Amino acid sequence: MSPFWKIFIAIFSYISAIVGLGLAVVNASEKPPATSLAMIYGAAGLLFLAVGVLLSRRARY
């Protein structure tokens, strides 16, 4: 994969992680809490965060 696409997907993943974790917090803090949606958004946010971290690491040779 070219470096351009790796950085593009990494930035997209970081933004998606922030949105997912933000939605998880908002859904968990509602009255009554939407726990299932909060868990789904939180898991998706953590997954996107992991993808962003893995794609933005320096290559080991």
Short mmCIF file of N, CA and C in Angstrom, two decimals:
data_model
loop_
_atom_site.label_atom_id
_atom_site.label_comp_id
_atom_site.label_asym_id
_atom_site.label_seq_id
_atom_site.Cartn_x
_atom_site.Cartn_y
_atom_site.Cartn_z
N MET A 1 0.85 -1.16 0.00
CA MET A 1 0.00 0.00 0.00
C MET A 1 0.90 1.23 0.00
N SER A 2 0.54 2.22 -0.78
CA SER A 2 1.36 3.42 -0.87
C SER A 2 1.25 4.24 0.43
N PRO A 3 2.27 5.02 0.73
CA PRO A 3 2.24 5.82 1.97
C PRO A 3 1.07 6.81 2.00
N PHE A 4 0.68 7.33 0.84
CA PHE A 4 -0.44 8.27 0.79
C PHE A 4 -1.71 7.62 1.33
N TRP A 5 -2.02 6.42 0.85
CA TRP A 5 -3.25 5.75 1.26
C TRP A 5 -3.19 5.30 2.71
N LYS A 6 -2.00 4.90 3.18
CA LYS A 6 -1.87 4.52 4.58
C LYS A 6 -2.17 5.70 5.50
N ILE A 7 -1.63 6.86 5.17
CA ILE A 7 -1.87 8.05 5.99
C ILE A 7 -3.33 8.48 5.88
N PHE A 8 -3.90 8.42 4.68
CA PHE A 8 -5.30 8.81 4.48
C PHE A 8 -6.22 7.92 5.32
N ILE A 9 -6.02 6.61 5.27
CA ILE A 9 -6.87 5.69 6.03
C ILE A 9 -6.62 5.84 7.53
N ALA A 10 -5.38 6.12 7.92
CA ALA A 10 -5.08 6.32 9.34
C ALA A 10 -5.79 7.55 9.88
N ILE A 11 -5.77 8.65 9.13
CA ILE A 11 -6.46 9.87 9.57
C ILE A 11 -7.96 9.63 9.63
N PHE A 12 -8.52 8.95 8.62
CA PHE A 12 -9.94 8.61 8.63
C PHE A 12 -10.28 7.76 9.84
N SER A 13 -9.40 6.82 10.18
CA SER A 13 -9.64 5.95 11.33
C SER A 13 -9.60 6.72 12.64
N TYR A 14 -8.65 7.66 12.78
CA TYR A 14 -8.59 8.46 13.99
C TYR A 14 -9.85 9.31 14.15
N ILE A 15 -10.31 9.92 13.07
CA ILE A 15 -11.53 10.74 13.14
C ILE A 15 -12.73 9.87 13.49
N SER A 16 -12.82 8.69 12.87
CA SER A 16 -13.93 7.78 13.17
C SER A 16 -13.87 7.30 14.61
N ALA A 17 -12.68 7.11 15.14
CA ALA A 17 -12.53 6.69 16.54
C ALA A 17 -13.03 7.77 17.48
N ILE A 18 -12.70 9.01 17.20
CA ILE A 18 -13.15 10.12 18.05
C ILE A 18 -14.67 10.22 18.02
N VAL A 19 -15.25 10.10 16.82
CA VAL A 19 -16.71 10.17 16.69
C VAL A 19 -17.37 8.99 17.41
N GLY A 20 -16.83 7.79 17.22
CA GLY A 20 -17.42 6.61 17.86
C GLY A 20 -17.35 6.67 19.37
N LEU A 21 -16.21 7.08 19.91
CA LEU A 21 -16.09 7.17 21.36
C LEU A 21 -16.95 8.31 21.92
N GLY A 22 -17.06 9.40 21.17
CA GLY A 22 -17.94 10.49 21.59
C GLY A 22 -19.40 10.07 21.62
N LEU A 23 -19.83 9.34 20.59
CA LEU A 23 -21.21 8.85 20.57
C LEU A 23 -21.45 7.84 21.70
N ALA A 24 -20.44 7.05 22.03
CA ALA A 24 -20.58 6.11 23.14
C ALA A 24 -20.81 6.85 24.45
N VAL A 25 -20.06 7.91 24.67
CA VAL A 25 -20.22 8.69 25.90
C VAL A 25 -21.59 9.36 25.94
N VAL A 26 -22.03 9.91 24.81
CA VAL A 26 -23.33 10.59 24.77
C VAL A 26 -24.46 9.59 25.02
N ASN A 27 -24.40 8.43 24.38
CA ASN A 27 -25.46 7.44 24.57
C ASN A 27 -25.45 6.85 25.97
N ALA A 28 -24.29 6.73 26.58
CA ALA A 28 -24.22 6.17 27.94
C ALA A 28 -24.70 7.18 28.98
N SER A 29 -24.63 8.47 28.67
CA SER A 29 -25.01 9.48 29.65
C SER A 29 -26.45 9.94 29.52
N GLU A 30 -27.21 9.37 28.58
CA GLU A 30 -28.63 9.72 28.45
C GLU A 30 -29.42 9.16 29.61
N LYS A 31 -30.62 9.70 29.80
CA LYS A 31 -31.55 9.19 30.80
C LYS A 31 -32.78 8.68 30.09
N PRO A 32 -33.11 7.44 30.05
CA PRO A 32 -32.37 6.26 30.48
C PRO A 32 -31.22 5.97 29.53
N PRO A 33 -30.16 5.37 30.01
CA PRO A 33 -28.99 5.14 29.16
C PRO A 33 -29.27 4.12 28.05
N ALA A 34 -28.77 4.42 26.87
CA ALA A 34 -28.86 3.51 25.73
C ALA A 34 -27.60 2.65 25.75
N THR A 35 -27.58 1.66 26.62
CA THR A 35 -26.36 0.92 26.89
C THR A 35 -25.89 0.10 25.70
N SER A 36 -26.83 -0.52 24.98
CA SER A 36 -26.41 -1.36 23.85
C SER A 36 -25.79 -0.52 22.75
N LEU A 37 -26.38 0.62 22.45
CA LEU A 37 -25.79 1.51 21.44
C LEU A 37 -24.45 2.06 21.91
N ALA A 38 -24.35 2.37 23.18
CA ALA A 38 -23.08 2.88 23.70
C ALA A 38 -21.98 1.83 23.57
N MET A 39 -22.30 0.58 23.82
CA MET A 39 -21.31 -0.49 23.69
C MET A 39 -20.90 -0.67 22.23
N ILE A 40 -21.86 -0.61 21.31
CA ILE A 40 -21.55 -0.77 19.89
C ILE A 40 -20.66 0.37 19.41
N TYR A 41 -21.03 1.61 19.74
CA TYR A 41 -20.23 2.76 19.32
C TYR A 41 -18.84 2.73 19.97
N GLY A 42 -18.77 2.33 21.22
CA GLY A 42 -17.48 2.25 21.90
C GLY A 42 -16.57 1.20 21.28
N ALA A 43 -17.14 0.04 20.95
CA ALA A 43 -16.34 -1.01 20.32
C ALA A 43 -15.86 -0.58 18.93
N ALA A 44 -16.74 0.07 18.18
CA ALA A 44 -16.34 0.55 16.85
C ALA A 44 -15.26 1.63 16.98
N GLY A 45 -15.40 2.51 17.96
CA GLY A 45 -14.39 3.54 18.18
C GLY A 45 -13.04 2.96 18.54
N LEU A 46 -13.03 1.95 19.40
CA LEU A 46 -11.77 1.31 19.76
C LEU A 46 -11.16 0.56 18.59
N LEU A 47 -12.00 -0.06 17.76
CA LEU A 47 -11.50 -0.75 16.58
C LEU A 47 -10.84 0.23 15.61
N PHE A 48 -11.51 1.36 15.35
CA PHE A 48 -10.94 2.36 14.46
C PHE A 48 -9.66 2.95 15.05
N LEU A 49 -9.61 3.12 16.36
CA LEU A 49 -8.39 3.63 17.00
C LEU A 49 -7.23 2.66 16.81
N ALA A 50 -7.50 1.37 16.97
CA ALA A 50 -6.45 0.37 16.78
C ALA A 50 -5.96 0.36 15.33
N VAL A 51 -6.88 0.47 14.38
CA VAL A 51 -6.49 0.50 12.96
C VAL A 51 -5.63 1.73 12.68
N GLY A 52 -6.03 2.88 13.22
CA GLY A 52 -5.25 4.09 13.01
C GLY A 52 -3.85 4.00 13.59
N VAL A 53 -3.73 3.41 14.77
CA VAL A 53 -2.41 3.26 15.40
C VAL A 53 -1.55 2.30 14.59
N LEU A 54 -2.13 1.19 14.15
CA LEU A 54 -1.36 0.21 13.38
C LEU A 54 -0.90 0.77 12.04
N LEU A 55 -1.74 1.57 11.39
CA LEU A 55 -1.36 2.11 10.09
C LEU A 55 -0.38 3.27 10.18
N SER A 56 -0.33 3.96 11.31
CA SER A 56 0.56 5.12 11.41
C SER A 56 1.89 4.78 12.08
N ARG A 57 2.11 3.50 12.41
CA ARG A 57 3.41 3.11 12.98
C ARG A 57 4.49 3.18 11.92
N ARG A 58 5.71 3.35 12.37
CA ARG A 58 6.84 3.27 11.45
C ARG A 58 7.10 1.82 11.10
N ALA A 59 7.51 1.58 9.88
CA ALA A 59 7.79 0.22 9.45
C ALA A 59 9.08 -0.28 10.11
N ARG A 60 9.07 -1.52 10.53
CA ARG A 60 10.27 -2.14 11.11
C ARG A 60 10.93 -2.98 10.03
N TYR A 61 12.21 -2.79 9.88
CA TYR A 61 12.94 -3.55 8.86
C TYR A 61 13.94 -4.46 9.50
#
